[in-house]
XYZ file of C-alpha atoms in Angstrom:
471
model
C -12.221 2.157 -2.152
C -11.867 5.774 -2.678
C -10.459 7.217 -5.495
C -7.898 9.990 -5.816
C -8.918 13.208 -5.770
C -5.812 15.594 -7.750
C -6.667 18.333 -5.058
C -6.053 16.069 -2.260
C -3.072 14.639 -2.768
C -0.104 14.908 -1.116
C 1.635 16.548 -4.034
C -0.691 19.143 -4.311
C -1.427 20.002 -0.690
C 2.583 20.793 -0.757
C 2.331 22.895 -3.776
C -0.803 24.908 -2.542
C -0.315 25.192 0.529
C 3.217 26.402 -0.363
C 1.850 28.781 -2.806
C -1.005 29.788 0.238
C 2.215 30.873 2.066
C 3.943 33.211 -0.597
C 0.005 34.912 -1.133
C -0.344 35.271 2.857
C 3.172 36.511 3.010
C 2.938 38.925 -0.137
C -0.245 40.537 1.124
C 1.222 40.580 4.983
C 3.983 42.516 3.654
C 2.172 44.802 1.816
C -0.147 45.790 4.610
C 3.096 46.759 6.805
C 4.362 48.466 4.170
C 1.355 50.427 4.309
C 0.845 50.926 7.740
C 4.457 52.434 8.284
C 4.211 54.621 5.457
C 1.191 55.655 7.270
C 3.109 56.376 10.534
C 6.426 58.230 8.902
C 6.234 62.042 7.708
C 5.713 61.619 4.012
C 5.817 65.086 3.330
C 9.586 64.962 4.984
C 10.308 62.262 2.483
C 9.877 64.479 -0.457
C 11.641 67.229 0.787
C 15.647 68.095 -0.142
C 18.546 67.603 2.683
C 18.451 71.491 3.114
C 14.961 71.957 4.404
C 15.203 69.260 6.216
C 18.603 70.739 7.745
C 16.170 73.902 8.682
C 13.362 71.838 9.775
C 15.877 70.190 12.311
C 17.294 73.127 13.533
C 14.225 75.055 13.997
C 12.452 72.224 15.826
C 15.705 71.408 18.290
C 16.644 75.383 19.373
C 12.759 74.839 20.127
C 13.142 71.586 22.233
C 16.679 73.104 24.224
C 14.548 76.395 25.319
C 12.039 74.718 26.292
C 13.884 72.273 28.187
C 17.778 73.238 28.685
C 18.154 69.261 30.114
C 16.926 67.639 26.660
C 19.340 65.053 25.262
C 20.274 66.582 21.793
C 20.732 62.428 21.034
C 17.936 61.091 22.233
C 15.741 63.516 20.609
C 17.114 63.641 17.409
C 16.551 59.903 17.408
C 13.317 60.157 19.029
C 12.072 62.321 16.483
C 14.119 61.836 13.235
C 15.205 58.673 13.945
C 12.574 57.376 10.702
C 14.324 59.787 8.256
C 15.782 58.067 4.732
C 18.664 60.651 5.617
C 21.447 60.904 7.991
C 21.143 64.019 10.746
C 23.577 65.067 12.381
C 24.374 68.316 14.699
C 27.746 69.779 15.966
C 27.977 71.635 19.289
C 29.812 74.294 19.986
C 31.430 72.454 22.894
C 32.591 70.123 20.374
C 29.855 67.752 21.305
C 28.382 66.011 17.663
C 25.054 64.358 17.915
C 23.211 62.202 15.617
C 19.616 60.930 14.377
C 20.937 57.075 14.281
C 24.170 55.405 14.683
C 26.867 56.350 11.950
C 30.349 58.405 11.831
C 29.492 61.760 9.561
C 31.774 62.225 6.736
C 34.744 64.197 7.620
C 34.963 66.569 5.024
C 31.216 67.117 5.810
C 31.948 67.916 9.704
C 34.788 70.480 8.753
C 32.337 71.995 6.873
C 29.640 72.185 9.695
C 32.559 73.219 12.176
C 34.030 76.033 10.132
C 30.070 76.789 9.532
C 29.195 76.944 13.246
C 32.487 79.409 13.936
C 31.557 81.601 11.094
C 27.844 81.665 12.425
C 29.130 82.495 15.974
C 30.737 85.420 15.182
C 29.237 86.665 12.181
C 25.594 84.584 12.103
C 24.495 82.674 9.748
C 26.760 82.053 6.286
C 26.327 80.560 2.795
C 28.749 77.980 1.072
C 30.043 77.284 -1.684
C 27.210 75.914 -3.686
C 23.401 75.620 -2.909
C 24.038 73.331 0.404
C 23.337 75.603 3.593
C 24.175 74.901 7.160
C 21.280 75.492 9.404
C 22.118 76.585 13.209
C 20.699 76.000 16.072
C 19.732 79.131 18.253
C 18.515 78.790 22.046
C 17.461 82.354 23.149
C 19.049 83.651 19.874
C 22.136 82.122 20.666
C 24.020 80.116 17.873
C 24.327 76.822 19.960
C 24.619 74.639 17.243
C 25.027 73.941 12.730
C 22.816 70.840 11.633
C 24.328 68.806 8.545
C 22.707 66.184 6.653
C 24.042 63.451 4.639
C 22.118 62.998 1.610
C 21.474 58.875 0.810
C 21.342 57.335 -2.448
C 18.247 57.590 -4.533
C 14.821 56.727 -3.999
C 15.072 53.169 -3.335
C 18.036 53.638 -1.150
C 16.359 55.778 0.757
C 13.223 53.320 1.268
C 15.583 50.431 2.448
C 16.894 52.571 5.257
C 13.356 53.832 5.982
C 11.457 50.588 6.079
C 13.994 47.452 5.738
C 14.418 46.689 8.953
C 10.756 46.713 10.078
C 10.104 44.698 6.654
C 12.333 42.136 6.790
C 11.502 41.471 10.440
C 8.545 41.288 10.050
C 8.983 38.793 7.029
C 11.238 36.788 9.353
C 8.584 36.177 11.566
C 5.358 36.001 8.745
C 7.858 32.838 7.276
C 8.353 31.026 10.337
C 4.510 31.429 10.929
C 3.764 30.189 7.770
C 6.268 27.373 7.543
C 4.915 26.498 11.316
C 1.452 26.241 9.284
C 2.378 24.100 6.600
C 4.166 21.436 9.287
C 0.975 21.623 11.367
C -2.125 21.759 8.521
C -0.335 19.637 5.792
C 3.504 17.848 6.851
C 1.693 16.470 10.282
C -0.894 14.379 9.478
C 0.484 13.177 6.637
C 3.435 12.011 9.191
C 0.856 11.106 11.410
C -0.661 8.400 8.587
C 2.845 7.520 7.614
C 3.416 6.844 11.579
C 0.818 4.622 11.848
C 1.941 2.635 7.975
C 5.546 2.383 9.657
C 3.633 0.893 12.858
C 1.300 -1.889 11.056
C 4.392 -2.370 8.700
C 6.118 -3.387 11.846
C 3.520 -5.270 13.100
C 3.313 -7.143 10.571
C 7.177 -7.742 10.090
C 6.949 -9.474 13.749
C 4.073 -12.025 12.277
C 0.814 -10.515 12.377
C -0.809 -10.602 9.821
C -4.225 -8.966 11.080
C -2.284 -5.736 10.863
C -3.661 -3.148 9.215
C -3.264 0.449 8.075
C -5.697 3.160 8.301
C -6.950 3.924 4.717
C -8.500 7.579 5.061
C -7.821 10.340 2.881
C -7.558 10.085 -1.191
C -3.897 10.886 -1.268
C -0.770 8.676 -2.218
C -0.559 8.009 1.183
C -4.101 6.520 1.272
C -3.345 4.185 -1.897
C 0.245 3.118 -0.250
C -1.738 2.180 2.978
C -4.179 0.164 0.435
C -2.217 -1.416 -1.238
C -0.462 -2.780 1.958
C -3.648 -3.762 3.266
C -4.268 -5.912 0.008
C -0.427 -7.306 0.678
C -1.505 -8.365 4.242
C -4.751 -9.970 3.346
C -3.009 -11.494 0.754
C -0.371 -12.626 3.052
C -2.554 -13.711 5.471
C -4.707 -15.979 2.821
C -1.260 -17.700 1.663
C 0.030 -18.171 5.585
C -3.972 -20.193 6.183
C -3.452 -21.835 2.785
C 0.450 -23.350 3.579
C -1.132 -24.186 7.132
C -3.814 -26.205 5.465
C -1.475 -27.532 3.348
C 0.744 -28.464 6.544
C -2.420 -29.693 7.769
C -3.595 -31.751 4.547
C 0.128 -33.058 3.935
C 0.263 -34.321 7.611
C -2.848 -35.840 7.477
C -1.860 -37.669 3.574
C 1.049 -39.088 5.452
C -0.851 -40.032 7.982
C -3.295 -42.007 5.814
C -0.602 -43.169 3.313
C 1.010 -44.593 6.416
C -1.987 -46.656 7.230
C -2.931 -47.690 4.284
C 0.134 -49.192 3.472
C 1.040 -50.799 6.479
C -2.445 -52.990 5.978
C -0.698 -54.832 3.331
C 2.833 -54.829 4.506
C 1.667 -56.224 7.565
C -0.636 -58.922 6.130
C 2.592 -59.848 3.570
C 4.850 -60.235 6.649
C 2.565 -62.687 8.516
C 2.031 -64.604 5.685
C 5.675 -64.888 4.716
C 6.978 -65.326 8.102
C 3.858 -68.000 8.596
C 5.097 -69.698 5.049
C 8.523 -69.884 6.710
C 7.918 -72.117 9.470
C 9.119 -75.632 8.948
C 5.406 -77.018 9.497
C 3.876 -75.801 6.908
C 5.949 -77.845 4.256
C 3.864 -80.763 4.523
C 0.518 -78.544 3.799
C 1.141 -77.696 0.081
C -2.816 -76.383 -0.690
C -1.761 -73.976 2.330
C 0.963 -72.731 1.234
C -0.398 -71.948 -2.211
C -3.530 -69.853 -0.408
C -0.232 -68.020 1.318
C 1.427 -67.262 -1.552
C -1.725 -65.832 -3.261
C -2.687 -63.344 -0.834
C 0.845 -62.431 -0.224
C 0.653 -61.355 -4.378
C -2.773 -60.052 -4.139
C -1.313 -57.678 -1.415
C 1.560 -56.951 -3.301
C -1.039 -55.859 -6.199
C -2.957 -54.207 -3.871
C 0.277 -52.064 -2.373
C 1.579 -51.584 -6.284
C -1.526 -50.109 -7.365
C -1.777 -47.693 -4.229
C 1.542 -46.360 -4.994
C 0.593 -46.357 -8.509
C -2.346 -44.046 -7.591
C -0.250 -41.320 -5.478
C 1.920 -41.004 -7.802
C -0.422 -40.558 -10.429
C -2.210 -38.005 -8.386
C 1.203 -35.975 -6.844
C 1.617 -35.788 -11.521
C -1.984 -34.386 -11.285
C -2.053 -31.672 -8.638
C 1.381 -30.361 -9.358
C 0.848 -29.805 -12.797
C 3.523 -32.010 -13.575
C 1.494 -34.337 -16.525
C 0.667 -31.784 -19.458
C -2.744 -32.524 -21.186
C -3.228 -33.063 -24.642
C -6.306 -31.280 -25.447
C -8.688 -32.235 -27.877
C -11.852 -33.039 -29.596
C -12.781 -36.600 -27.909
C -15.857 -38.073 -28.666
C -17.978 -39.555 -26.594
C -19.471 -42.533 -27.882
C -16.121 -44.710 -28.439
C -15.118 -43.560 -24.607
C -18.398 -45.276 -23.413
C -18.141 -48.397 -25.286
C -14.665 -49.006 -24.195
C -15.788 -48.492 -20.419
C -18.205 -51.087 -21.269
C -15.740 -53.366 -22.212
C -13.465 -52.343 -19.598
C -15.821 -54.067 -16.880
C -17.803 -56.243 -18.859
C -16.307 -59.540 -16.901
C -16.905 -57.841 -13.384
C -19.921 -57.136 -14.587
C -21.205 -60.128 -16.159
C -20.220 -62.594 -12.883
C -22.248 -60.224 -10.468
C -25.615 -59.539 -12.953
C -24.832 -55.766 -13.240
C -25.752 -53.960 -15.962
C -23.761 -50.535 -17.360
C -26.713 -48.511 -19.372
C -25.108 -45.703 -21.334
C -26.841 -42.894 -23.296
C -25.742 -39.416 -25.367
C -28.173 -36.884 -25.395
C -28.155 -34.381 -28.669
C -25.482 -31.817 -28.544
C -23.468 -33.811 -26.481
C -21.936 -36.040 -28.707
C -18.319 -34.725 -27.994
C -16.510 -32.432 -25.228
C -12.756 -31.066 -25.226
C -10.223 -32.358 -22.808
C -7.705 -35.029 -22.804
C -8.975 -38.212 -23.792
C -6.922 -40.433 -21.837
C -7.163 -38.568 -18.523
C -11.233 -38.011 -19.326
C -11.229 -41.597 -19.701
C -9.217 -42.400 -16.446
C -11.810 -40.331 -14.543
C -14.995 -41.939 -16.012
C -13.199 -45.424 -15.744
C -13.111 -44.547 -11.840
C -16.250 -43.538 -11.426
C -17.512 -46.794 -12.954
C -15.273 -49.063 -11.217
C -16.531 -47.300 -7.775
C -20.331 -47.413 -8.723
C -20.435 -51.579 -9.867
C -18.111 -51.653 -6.792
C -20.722 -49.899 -4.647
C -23.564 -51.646 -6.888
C -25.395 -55.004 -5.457
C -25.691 -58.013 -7.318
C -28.327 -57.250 -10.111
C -28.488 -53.907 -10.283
C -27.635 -51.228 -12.465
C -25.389 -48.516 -13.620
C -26.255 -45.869 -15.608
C -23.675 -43.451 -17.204
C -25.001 -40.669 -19.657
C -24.054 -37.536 -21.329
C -26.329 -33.825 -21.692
C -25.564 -30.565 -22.106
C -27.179 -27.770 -19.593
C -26.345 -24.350 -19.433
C -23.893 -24.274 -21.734
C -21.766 -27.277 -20.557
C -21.803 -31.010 -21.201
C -22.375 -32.895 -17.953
C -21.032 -36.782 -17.469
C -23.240 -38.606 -15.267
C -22.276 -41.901 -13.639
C -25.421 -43.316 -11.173
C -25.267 -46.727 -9.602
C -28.338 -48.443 -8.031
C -26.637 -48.685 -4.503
C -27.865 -47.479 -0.926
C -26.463 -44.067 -1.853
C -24.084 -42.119 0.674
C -24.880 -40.433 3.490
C -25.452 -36.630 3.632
C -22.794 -36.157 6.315
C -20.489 -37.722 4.130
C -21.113 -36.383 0.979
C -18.224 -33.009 0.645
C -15.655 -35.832 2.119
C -15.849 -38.384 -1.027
C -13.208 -37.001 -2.799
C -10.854 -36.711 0.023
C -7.825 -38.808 0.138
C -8.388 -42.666 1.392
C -11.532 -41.777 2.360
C -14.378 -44.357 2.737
C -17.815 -43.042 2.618
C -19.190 -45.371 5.252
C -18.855 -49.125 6.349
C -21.330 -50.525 4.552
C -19.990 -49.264 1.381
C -16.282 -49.848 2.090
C -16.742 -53.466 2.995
C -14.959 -55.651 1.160
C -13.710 -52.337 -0.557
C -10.441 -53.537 -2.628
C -9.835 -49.472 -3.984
C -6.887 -48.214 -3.080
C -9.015 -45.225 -2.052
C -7.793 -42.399 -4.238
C -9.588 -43.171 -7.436
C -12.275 -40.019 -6.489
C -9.242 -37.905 -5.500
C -8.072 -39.101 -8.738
C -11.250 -38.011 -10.892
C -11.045 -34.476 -9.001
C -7.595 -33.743 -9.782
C -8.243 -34.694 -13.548
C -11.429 -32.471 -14.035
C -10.152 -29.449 -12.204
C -6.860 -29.457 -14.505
C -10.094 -29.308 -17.275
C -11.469 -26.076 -15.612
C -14.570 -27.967 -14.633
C -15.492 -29.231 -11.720
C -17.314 -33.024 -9.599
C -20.026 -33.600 -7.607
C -21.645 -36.269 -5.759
C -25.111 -36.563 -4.389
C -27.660 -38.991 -3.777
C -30.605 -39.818 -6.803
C -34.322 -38.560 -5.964
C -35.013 -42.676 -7.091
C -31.468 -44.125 -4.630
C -27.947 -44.655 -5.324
C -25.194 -42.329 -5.718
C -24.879 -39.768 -8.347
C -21.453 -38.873 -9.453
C -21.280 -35.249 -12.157
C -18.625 -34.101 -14.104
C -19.321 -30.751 -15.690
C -16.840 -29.763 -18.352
C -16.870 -26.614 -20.363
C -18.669 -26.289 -23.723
């Protein structure tokens, strides 16, 4: 997993990238700026309305004699069309023409007028104050008077020179730049978002395999990471509710069978105990009656054991946690099956190695599991043999050993001993009167301990039941 990089996230790409855009523009304008400055007459720039008045006049009595057709308009546009000033020229046929589009001041064009009459008859004629009014002379005829409207000050004067160029040429250096920013930064990230939104979808309509691509060290790369960890996670919850579909169809399953074996046995032997015949036969009808309550035993104590094991896994039966030792817990297992025992010529060997004189847990459950484990070893135990149940601590835990002197279990049945109703094999579960949830039992009780049980077969025979518990 990658970690974010500050330069690569999405927040910063914006803000650079933005700030990449007011640089590019800033220097884009500048060099325009430059170049036009570089294409206009500076020194015409600098110079006051009158000699620029002169300037026009000498330079368009030039133009007409040279050519009489010339367009006093398009000329004057042509060629002073990039002045900061406003040119303008009145004809003696009444005809005004100008450098760019705008209506000369009226006062101003009375001025030129009465200018150009004076000039015609008496040439060329100062007024009042230090403004002259150049004419125009084709073949030293007075054809024309030139007037120029001074604008503004300095800045004023650059506007009208270069604003137009300038801010069209911004218009388009923005929309380049803001076509750069969706294209280098806004698109892929839309892209990656795109393809979220799709495995977001995907997985909306029950597909859990969908993923999101996780490139890139952005928020956008954690978002599609963290969804990715939602989906596996999703995923590993959907396969654990199907096995527990799976597990809860196959406990009803087994819970069926198990206790229609004794409801059906109970039936036959009550309907058989109802049949008229069988009064005369009282011996038989005692055996009856016996079984019938051994199978009601039999179908109390299975129901006994679910429930005791739905308290377990749900977390429904708090444990009392303690310091239990271990010595008293053995000798009252001994006692516990000392008749059963006894009548078969089994004997229970117990021993406590140093160190492991005491564990923590609940004493009753930690008794409940041992007591299981040694009811299913003397069960599984011939005549005359033994069982051997011992505490040691290794590695830092204390280890509860039960071992029987049986014909073990077979390696293909080994993981499946702690399994619900399960019977190893049918050697061992004949004559088996378990209700077959005593292991499930013992598993349930030291896995609410944080430990864990094992079964395996002794180098020297028999099965080997483990219960590790922590130190």
């Amino acid at each position: 997993m990658s970690e974010r990089v500050w330069h690569r996230t999405l927040y910063w790409r914006v803000a650079l990238g933005t700030l990449g855009l007011i640089v590019l523009l800033l220097v884009a304008q500048a060099a325009i700026v430059i170049w036009l400055v570089g294409q206009s007459d500076r020194a015409l720039l600098s110079r006051p309305p009158v000699v620029i008045a002169r300037l026009v006049a000498a330079d368009l009595g030039a133009a007409l004699e040279a050519d009489p057709a010339t367009d006093p308009d398009t000329w004057l546009r042509e060629t002073f069309g990039r002045l900061p000033h406003d040119v303008f020229v009145v004809f003696a046929d009444g005809r005004v023409a100008t450098n760019r589009r705008f209506e000369p001041p009226e006062p101003l064009l009375d001025a030129v007028r009465r200018a150009l009459r004076a000039a015609t008859d008496q040439g060329p004629r100062r007024m009042r104050g230090r403004f002259r009014f150049p004419v125009v002379r084709v073949e030293g005829e007075v054809v024309g008077a030139v007037g120029v409207v001074r604008v503004g000050g300095p800045l004023e004067a650059a506007l009208r020179t270069y604003g137009p160029a300038l801010l069209g040429a911004g218009a388009l250096l923005l929309v380049v730049g803001i076509l750069g920013i969706v294209f280098f930064v806004l698109t892929p990230a839309r892209r990656r978002l795109r393809s979220l939104q799709r495995a977001a979808a995907a997985l909306g309509r029950g597909d859990v395999s969908a993923r999101a691509p996780e490139a890139g060290g952005d928020e956008i790369a954690e978002l599609a990471r963290a969804f990715n960890r939602m989906a596996e996670e999703l995923e590993a919850r959907l396969r654990e509710l199907a096995e527990a579909d799976r597990v809860r169809r196959q406990l009803l399953a087994d819970v069926s069978h198990e206790l229609m074996t004794p409801l059906t046995a109970m039936r036959g032997y009550l309907e058989t105990l109802a049949m008229p015949a069988l009064s005369a036969d009282p011996a038989a009808r005692e055996r009856y009656l016996r079984i019938v309550t051994e199978e009601t035993l039999r179908l109390e104590a299975i129901v006994g054991d679910l429930l005791d094991l739905a308290r377990l896994e749900g977390g429904g039966s708090p444990l009392e946690l303690r310091t239990v030792p271990l010595k008293p817990l053995f000798a009252r297992l001994l006692e516990r099956h000392e008749m059963s025992t006894a009548s078969r010529g089994i004997s229970i060997e117990t021993a406590i190695e140093p160190g492991a004189e005491q564990v923590r847990g609940d004493e009753r459950r930690l008794e409940q599991a041992l007591q299981n484990l040694v009811a299913n070893a003397v069960r599984h135990t011939p005549d005359g043999g033994t069982v051997q149940v011992s505490a040691f601590r290794d590695d830092g835990h204390v280890r509860l050993r039960v071992q029987d002197s049986g014909p073990g279990i077979s390696p293909d049945h080994l993981p499946l001993v702690f399994d619900r109703f399960y019977k190893a094999d049918a050697a061992r579960a004949a004559g088996d009167s378990g209700s077959g949830l005593g292991l499930s039992i013992v598993k349930a009780i030291v896995e609410r301990h944080g430990g864990r049980v094992t079964a395996s077969n002794a180098p020297e025979g028999g099965a080997r039941f483990e219960i590790e518990l922590p130190g």
